[in-house]
Each structure stands twice: as C-alpha cells, then as structure tokens.
mmCIF file of C-alpha atoms in Angstrom:
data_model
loop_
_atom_site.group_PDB
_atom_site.id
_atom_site.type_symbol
_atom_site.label_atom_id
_atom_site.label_comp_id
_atom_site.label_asym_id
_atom_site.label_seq_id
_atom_site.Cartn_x
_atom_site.Cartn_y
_atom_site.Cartn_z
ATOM 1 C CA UNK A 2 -21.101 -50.679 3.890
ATOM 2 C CA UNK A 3 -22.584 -50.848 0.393
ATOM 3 C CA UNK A 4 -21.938 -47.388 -1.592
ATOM 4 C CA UNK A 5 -24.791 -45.518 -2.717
ATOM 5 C CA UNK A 6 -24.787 -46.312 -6.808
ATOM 6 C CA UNK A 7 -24.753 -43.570 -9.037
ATOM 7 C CA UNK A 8 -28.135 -41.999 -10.059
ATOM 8 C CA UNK A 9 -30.832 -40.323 -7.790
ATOM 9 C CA UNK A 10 -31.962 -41.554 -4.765
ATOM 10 C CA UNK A 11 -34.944 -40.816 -2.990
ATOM 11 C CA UNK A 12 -35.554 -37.890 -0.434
ATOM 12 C CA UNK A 13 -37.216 -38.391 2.878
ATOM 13 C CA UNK A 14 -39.948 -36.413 3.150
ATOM 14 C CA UNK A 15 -40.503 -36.782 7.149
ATOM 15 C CA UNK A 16 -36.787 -36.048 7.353
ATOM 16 C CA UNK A 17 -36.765 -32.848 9.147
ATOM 17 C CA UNK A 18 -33.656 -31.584 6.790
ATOM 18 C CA UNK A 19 -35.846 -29.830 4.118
ATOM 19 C CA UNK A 20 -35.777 -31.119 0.747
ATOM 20 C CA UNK A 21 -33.717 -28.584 -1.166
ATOM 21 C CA UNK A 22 -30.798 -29.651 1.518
ATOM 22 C CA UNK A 23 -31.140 -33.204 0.669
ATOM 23 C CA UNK A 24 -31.698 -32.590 -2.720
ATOM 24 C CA UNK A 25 -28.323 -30.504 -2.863
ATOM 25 C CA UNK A 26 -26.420 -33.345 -1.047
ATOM 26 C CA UNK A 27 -27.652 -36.103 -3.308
ATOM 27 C CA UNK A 28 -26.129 -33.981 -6.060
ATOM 28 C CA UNK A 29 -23.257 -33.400 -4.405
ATOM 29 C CA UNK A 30 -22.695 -37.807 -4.067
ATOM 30 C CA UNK A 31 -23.468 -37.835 -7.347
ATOM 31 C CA UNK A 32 -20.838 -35.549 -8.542
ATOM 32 C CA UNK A 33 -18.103 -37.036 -6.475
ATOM 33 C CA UNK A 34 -19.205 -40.340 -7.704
ATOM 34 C CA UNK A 35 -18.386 -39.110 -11.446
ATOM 35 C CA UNK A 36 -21.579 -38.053 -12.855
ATOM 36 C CA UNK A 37 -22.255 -34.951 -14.608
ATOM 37 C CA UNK A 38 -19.005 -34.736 -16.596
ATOM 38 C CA UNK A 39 -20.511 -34.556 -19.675
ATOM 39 C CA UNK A 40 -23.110 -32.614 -18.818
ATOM 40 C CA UNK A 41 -25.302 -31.147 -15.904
ATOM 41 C CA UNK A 42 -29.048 -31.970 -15.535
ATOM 42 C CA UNK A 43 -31.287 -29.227 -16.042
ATOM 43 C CA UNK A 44 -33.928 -27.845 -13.926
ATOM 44 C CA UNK A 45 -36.755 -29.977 -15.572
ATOM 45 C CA UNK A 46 -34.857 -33.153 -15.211
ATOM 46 C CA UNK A 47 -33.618 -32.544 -11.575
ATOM 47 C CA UNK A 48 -37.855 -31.851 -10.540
ATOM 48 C CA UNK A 49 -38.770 -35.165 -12.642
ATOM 49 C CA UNK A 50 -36.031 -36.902 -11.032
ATOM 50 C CA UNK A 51 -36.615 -36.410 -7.634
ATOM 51 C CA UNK A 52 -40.299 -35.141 -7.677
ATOM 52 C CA UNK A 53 -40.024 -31.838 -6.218
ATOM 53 C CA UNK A 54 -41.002 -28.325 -7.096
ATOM 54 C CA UNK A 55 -38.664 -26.107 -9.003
ATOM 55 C CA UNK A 56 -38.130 -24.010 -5.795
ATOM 56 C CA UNK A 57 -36.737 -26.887 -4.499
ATOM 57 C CA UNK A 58 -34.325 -27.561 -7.094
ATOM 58 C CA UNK A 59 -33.431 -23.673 -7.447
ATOM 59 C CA UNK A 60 -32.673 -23.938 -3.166
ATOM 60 C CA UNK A 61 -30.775 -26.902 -3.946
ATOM 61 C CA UNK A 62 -28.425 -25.114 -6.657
ATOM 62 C CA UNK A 63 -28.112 -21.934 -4.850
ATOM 63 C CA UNK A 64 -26.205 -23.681 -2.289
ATOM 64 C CA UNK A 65 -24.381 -25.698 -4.522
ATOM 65 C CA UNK A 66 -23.212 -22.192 -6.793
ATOM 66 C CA UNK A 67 -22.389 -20.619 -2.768
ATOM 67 C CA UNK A 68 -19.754 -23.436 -2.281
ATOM 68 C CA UNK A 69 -18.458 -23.145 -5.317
ATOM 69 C CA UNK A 70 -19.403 -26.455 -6.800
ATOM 70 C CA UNK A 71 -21.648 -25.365 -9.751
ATOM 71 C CA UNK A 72 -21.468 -22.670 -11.989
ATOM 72 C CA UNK A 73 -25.025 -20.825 -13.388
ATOM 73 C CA UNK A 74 -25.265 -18.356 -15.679
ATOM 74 C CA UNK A 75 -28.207 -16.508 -17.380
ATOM 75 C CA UNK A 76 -28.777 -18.109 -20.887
ATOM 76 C CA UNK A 77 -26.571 -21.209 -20.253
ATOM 77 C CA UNK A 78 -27.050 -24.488 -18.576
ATOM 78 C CA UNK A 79 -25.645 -25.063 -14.565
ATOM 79 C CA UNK A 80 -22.431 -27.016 -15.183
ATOM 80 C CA UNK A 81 -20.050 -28.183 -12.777
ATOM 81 C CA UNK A 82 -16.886 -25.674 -11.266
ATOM 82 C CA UNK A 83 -13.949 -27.768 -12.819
ATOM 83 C CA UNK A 84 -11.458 -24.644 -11.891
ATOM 84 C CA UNK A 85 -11.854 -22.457 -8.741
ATOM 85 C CA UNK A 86 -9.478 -19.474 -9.054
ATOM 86 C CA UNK A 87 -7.464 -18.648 -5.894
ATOM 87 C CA UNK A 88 -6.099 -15.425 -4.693
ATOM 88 C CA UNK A 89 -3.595 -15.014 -1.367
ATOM 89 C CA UNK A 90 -4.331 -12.504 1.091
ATOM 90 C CA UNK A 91 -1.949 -10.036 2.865
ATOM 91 C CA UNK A 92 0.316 -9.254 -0.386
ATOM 92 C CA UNK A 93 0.010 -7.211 -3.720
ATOM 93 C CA UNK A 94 -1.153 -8.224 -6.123
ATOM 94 C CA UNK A 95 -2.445 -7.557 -9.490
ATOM 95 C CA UNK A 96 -5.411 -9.818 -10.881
ATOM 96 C CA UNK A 97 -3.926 -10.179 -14.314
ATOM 97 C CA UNK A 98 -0.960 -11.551 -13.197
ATOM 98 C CA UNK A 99 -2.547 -13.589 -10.817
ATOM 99 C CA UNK A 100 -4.832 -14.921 -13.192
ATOM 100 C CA UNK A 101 -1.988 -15.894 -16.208
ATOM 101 C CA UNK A 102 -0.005 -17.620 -12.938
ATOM 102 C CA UNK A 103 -2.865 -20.394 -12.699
ATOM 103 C CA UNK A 104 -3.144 -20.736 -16.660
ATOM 104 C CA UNK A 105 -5.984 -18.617 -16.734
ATOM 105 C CA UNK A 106 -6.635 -16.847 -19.920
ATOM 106 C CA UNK A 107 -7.471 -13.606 -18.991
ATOM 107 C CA UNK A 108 -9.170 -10.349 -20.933
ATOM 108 C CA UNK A 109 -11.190 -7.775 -20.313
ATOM 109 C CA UNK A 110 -13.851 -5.620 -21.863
ATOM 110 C CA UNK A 111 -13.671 -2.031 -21.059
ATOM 111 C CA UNK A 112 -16.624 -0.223 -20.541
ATOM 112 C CA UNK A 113 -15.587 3.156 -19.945
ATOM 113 C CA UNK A 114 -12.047 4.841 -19.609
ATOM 114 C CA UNK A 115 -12.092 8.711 -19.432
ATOM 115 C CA UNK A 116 -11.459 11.730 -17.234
ATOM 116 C CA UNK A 117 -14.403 12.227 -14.920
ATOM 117 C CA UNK A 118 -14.730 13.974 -11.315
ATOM 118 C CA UNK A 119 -16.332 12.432 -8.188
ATOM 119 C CA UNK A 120 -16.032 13.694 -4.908
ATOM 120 C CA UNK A 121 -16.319 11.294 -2.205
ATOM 121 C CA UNK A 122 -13.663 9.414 -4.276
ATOM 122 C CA UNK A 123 -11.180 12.008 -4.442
ATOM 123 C CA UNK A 124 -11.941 12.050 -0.861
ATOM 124 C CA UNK A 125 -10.289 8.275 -0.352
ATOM 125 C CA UNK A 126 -7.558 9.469 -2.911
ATOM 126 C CA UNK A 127 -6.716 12.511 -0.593
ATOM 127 C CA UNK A 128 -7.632 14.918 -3.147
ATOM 128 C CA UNK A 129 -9.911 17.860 -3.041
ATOM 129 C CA UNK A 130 -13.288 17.226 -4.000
ATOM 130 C CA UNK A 131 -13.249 18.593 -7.933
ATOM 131 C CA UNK A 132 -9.907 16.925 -8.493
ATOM 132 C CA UNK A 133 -10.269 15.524 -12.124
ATOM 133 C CA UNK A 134 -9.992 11.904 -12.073
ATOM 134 C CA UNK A 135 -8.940 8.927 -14.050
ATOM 135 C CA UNK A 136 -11.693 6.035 -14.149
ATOM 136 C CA UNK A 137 -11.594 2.304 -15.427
ATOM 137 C CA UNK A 138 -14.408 0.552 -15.517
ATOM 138 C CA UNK A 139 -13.838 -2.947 -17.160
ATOM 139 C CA UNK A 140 -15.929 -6.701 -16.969
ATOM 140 C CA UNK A 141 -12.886 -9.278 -16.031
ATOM 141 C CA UNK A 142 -13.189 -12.659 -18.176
ATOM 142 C CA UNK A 143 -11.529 -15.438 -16.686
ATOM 143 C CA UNK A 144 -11.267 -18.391 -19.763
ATOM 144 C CA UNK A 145 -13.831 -16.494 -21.519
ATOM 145 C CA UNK A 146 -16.386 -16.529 -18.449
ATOM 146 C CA UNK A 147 -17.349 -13.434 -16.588
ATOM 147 C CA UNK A 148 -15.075 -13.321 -12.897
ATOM 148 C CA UNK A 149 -15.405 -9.434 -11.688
ATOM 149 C CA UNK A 150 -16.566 -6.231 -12.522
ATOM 150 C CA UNK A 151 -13.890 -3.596 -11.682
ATOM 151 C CA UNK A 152 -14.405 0.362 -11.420
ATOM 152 C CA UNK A 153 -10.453 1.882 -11.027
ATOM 153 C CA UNK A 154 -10.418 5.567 -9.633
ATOM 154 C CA UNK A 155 -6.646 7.305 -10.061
ATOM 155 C CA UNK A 156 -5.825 11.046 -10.009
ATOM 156 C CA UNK A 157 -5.585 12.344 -13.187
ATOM 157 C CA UNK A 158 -2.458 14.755 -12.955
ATOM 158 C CA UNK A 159 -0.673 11.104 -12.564
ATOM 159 C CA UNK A 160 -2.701 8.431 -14.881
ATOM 160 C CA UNK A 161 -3.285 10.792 -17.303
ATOM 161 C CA UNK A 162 -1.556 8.541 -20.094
ATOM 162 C CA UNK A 163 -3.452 5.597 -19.090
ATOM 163 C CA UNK A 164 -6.648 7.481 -21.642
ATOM 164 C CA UNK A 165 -4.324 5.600 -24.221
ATOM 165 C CA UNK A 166 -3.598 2.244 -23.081
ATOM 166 C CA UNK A 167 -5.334 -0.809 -24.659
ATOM 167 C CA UNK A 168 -6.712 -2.995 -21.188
ATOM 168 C CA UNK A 169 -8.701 -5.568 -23.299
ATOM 169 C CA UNK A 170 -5.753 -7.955 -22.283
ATOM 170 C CA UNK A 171 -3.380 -6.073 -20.208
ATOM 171 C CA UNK A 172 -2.357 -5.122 -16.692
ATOM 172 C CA UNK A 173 -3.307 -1.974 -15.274
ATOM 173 C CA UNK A 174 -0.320 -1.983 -12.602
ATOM 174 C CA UNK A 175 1.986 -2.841 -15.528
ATOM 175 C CA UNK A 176 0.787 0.117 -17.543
ATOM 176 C CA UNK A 177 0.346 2.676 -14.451
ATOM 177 C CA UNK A 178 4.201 2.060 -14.112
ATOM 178 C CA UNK A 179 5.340 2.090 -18.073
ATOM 179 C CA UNK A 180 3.349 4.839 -19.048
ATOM 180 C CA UNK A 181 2.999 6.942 -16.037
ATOM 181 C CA UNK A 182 6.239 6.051 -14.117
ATOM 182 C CA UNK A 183 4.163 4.909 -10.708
ATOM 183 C CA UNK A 184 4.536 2.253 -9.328
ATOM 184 C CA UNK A 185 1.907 0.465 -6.507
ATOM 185 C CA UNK A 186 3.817 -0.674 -3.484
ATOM 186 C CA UNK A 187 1.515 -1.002 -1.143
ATOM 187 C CA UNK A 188 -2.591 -0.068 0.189
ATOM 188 C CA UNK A 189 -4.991 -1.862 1.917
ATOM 189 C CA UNK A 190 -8.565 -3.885 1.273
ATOM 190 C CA UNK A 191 -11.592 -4.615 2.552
ATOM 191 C CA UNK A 192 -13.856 -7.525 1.487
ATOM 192 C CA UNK A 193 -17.248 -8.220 2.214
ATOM 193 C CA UNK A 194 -20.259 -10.403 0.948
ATOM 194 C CA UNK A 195 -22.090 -8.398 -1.407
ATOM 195 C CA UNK A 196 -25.661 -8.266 -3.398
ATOM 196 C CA UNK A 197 -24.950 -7.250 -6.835
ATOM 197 C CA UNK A 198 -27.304 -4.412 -8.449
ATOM 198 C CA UNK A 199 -29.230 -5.098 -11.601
ATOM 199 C CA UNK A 200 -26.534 -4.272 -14.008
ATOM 200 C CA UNK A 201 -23.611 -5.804 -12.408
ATOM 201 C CA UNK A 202 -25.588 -9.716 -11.909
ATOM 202 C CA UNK A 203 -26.286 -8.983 -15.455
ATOM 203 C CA UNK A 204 -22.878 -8.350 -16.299
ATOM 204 C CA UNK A 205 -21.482 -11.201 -14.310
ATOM 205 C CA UNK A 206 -24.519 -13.531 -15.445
ATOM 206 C CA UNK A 207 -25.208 -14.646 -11.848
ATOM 207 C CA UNK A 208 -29.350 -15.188 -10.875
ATOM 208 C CA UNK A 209 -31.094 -12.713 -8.856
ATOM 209 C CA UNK A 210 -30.222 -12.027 -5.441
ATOM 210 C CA UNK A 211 -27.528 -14.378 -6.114
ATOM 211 C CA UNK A 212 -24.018 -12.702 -3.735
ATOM 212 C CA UNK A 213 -20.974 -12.113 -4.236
ATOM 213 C CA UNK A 214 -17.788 -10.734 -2.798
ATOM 214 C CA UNK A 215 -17.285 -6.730 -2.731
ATOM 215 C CA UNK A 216 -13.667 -6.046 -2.770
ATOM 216 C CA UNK A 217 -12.423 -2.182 -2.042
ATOM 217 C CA UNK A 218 -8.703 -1.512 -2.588
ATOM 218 C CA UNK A 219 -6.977 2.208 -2.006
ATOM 219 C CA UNK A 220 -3.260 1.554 -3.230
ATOM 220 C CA UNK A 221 -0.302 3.631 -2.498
ATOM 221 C CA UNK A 222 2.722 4.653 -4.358
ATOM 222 C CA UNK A 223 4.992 4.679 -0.987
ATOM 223 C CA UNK A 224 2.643 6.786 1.029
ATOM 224 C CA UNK A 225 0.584 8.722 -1.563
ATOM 225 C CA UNK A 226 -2.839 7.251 -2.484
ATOM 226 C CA UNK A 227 -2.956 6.463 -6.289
ATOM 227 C CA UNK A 228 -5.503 3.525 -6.850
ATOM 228 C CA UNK A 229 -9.561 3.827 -5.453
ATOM 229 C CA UNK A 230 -10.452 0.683 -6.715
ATOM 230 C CA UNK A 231 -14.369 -1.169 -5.797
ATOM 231 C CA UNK A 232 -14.288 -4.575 -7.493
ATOM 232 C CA UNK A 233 -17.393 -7.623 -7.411
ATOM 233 C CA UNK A 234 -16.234 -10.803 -8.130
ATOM 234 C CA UNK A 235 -18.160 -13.722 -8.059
ATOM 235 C CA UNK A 236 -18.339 -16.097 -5.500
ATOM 236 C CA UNK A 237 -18.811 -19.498 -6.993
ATOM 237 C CA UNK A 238 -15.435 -18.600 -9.031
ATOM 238 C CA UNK A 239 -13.312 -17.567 -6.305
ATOM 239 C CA UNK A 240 -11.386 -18.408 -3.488
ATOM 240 C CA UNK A 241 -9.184 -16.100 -1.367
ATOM 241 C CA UNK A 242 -6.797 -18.068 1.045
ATOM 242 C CA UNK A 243 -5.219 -16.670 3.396
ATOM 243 C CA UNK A 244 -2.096 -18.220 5.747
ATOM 244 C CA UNK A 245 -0.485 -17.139 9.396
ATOM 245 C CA UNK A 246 1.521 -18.217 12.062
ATOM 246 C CA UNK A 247 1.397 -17.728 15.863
ATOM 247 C CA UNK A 248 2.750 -14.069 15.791
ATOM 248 C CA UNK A 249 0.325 -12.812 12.828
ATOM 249 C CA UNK A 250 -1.790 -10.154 13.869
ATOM 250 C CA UNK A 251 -5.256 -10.399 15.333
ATOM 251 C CA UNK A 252 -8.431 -9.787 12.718
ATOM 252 C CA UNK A 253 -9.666 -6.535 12.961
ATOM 253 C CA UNK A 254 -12.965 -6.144 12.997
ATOM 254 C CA UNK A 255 -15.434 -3.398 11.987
ATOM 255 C CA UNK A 256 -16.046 -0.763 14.388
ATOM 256 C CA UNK A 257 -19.791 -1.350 15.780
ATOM 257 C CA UNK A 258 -22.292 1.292 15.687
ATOM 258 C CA UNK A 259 -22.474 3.329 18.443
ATOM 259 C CA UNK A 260 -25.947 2.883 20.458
ATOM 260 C CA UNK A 261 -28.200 5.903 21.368
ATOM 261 C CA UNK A 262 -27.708 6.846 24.752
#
C-alpha cells in the first residue's frame, strides 16, 4: 500500500464523517509523518489549504488540543505538544517535585498569599466557620508555559509562617514542613473535567470554553486536615496515569441524585 505523502490531502465532502474530523485526522498523518517541526500552520493557511471555513479548522484543533497533541494559547501560534507531563495516581505527591523529576523547569507566580477567612472552607478543614485561614493562590509555569492555577487553603494557627516564604520557585509541602514543622502524609482527591471561568482560561491562555481538569485535594497531617487545596490544570498538558492489579479496589463513583418521589 502506497503511504499517503506528506502535505494536505483532500476531504470528502459526501463522507458522512464531518469535515472538522477529517480535517483533524489529516493533521494528525501529517504530524506523524514529520511535518510541523518547525512550525505549525496557522488558521489562515489550514482554511486555504483544505478549503474550509474557519469553524472547521477551529473543530479540527479543539480536538487535536483535547488529546493532547497541540498546544494553543491566546496571543501565540498552535504548535505541536513535544512534552506531555505525567502525574501517578493513588500516592502523594507534591507538583514541584513532580515536575523537577521529568526535567521540568518549574516556577510560579503568586497572586495572593495572606490571612483571610472563608467558611465553607474551614468547613472541609474541620474548623469552625470564622477560623482565620492561610491562602495561596499561585499560576504554575511548567518550562515557562502556564500548567495550573492553584488556590491552597491551610489553618492559620499552623501555616502561619508560610506569610514569609518565597513560592516563586519552591515547594509548598517542603516549606509547610521547614517552617511550620507539618508534615502531609496523607488526604484524598477528586478530579473532574472542568470549564474554566473567565479569569482562570485567561490565566492559563486556553480559548473559550476550552476544559480542563478540576483537581480538589484535602491533605492530612496523620488524621488532622491541614491542606484545602482546588487546582485547574490544563488538559492538553497533562496526563494522570494510574496502575492496579487484580486485588485494587473498585472505582467509586459519585453518589447519584436522589429522584423525587
């Protein structure tokens, strides 16, 4: 069978796969046949190209971003996902570390760290509602690209020291346990496709209505809840793998809601 050559090749308009889904998998040949190395073809080329409508091509690269293949950002040309970051499930683990493991450079720009009160999360935390609170909002750079917007809750009468730590390039776990002599040992997560808000795809420079994952953390210091932790990471940069045997434990789902009687 003769290989398809490099370069576009035409879409079938009485196929009935619609055109962005051809579109994207003509892309897709074309990357694994070596193209776009250099450079990725921009939304004006890719309509010339094939003769389709922008839609089209925007269809086409949303499901190329979703599996990870492309990366888009606002301001900056598409360009192909040369490193997808991967994170184990079912252990502890802290992101920085994580990160520097896979020769990641990693930093962070904080955008708040101060004493604030919030009672729902003091709630998760097992704190009465006006318990003063430690919070850590920071924007998580992976090589200098945006990877996760993080927003750390922690009781104040414990992280109190943490209002002098430096996170631009640091680990919060490392710095919980230096400065305020706690250490995480444990906790549990839950993690969920998510839609970003305004601020956050801005942050993370993904498109509108583009998802992502939601990740919320409570972590424990043997059995006392220190860490309320909501993180959004995107999608097209991550990966979480998870392994098991015969005797790991069933998936637990979410609990339906109940229907009116």
């Amino acid at each position: 069978m003769t290989a398809h050559p490099p370069g576009p090749r035409p879409l079938d308009r009485r196929s009935p796969l619609p055109l962005w889904a051809q579109l994207s998998e003509d892309l897709r040949r074309r990357m694994e046949a070596g193209e776009f190395t250099e450079e990725f073809p921009a939304e004006h080329r890719l309509t010339g190209e094939y003769e389709v409508s922008r839609h089209t091509v925007r269809e086409a690269l949303r499901k190329l971003r979703a599996d990870g293949l492309v990366i888009a950002e606002r301001g900056r040309a598409s360009r192909l996902n040369t490193r997808r970051i991967q994170q184990p499930l079912g252990s502890l683990y802290s992101l920085f570390r994580e990160l520097e493991g896979q020769g990641v450079e990693q930093r962070s720009e904080v955008l708040r760290l101060e004493r604030t009160a919030d009672g729902p999360i003091a709630d998760q935390l097992g704190l009465v509602p006006d318990a003063p609170l430690i919070v850590l909002e920071r924007l998580r750079l992976a090589d200098g690209e945006p990877l996760a917007h993080d927003t750390t809750y922690l009781p104040a009468e414990v992280a109190e020291p943490l209002l002098d730590a430096d996170f631009r390039h640091t680990s919060l776990y490392g710095e919980l346990q230096q400065r305020c002599g706690v250490k995480v040992t444990g906790g549990r997560e839950r993690i969920h496709p998510f839609l970003p808000d305004i601020r956050q795809a801005w942050l993370l420079g993904l498109a509108d209505r583009e998802p992502a994952f939601a990740i919320e953390r409570l972590g424990r210091s043997g059995e006392r809840p220190v860490e309320w932790r909501e993180t959004v990471v995107r999608g097209d940069r991550f990966a979480f793998v998870a392994e098991w045997t015969s005797d790991s434990r069933a998936v637990e789902l979410a609990p339906r809601a109940s229907c009116p009687s």
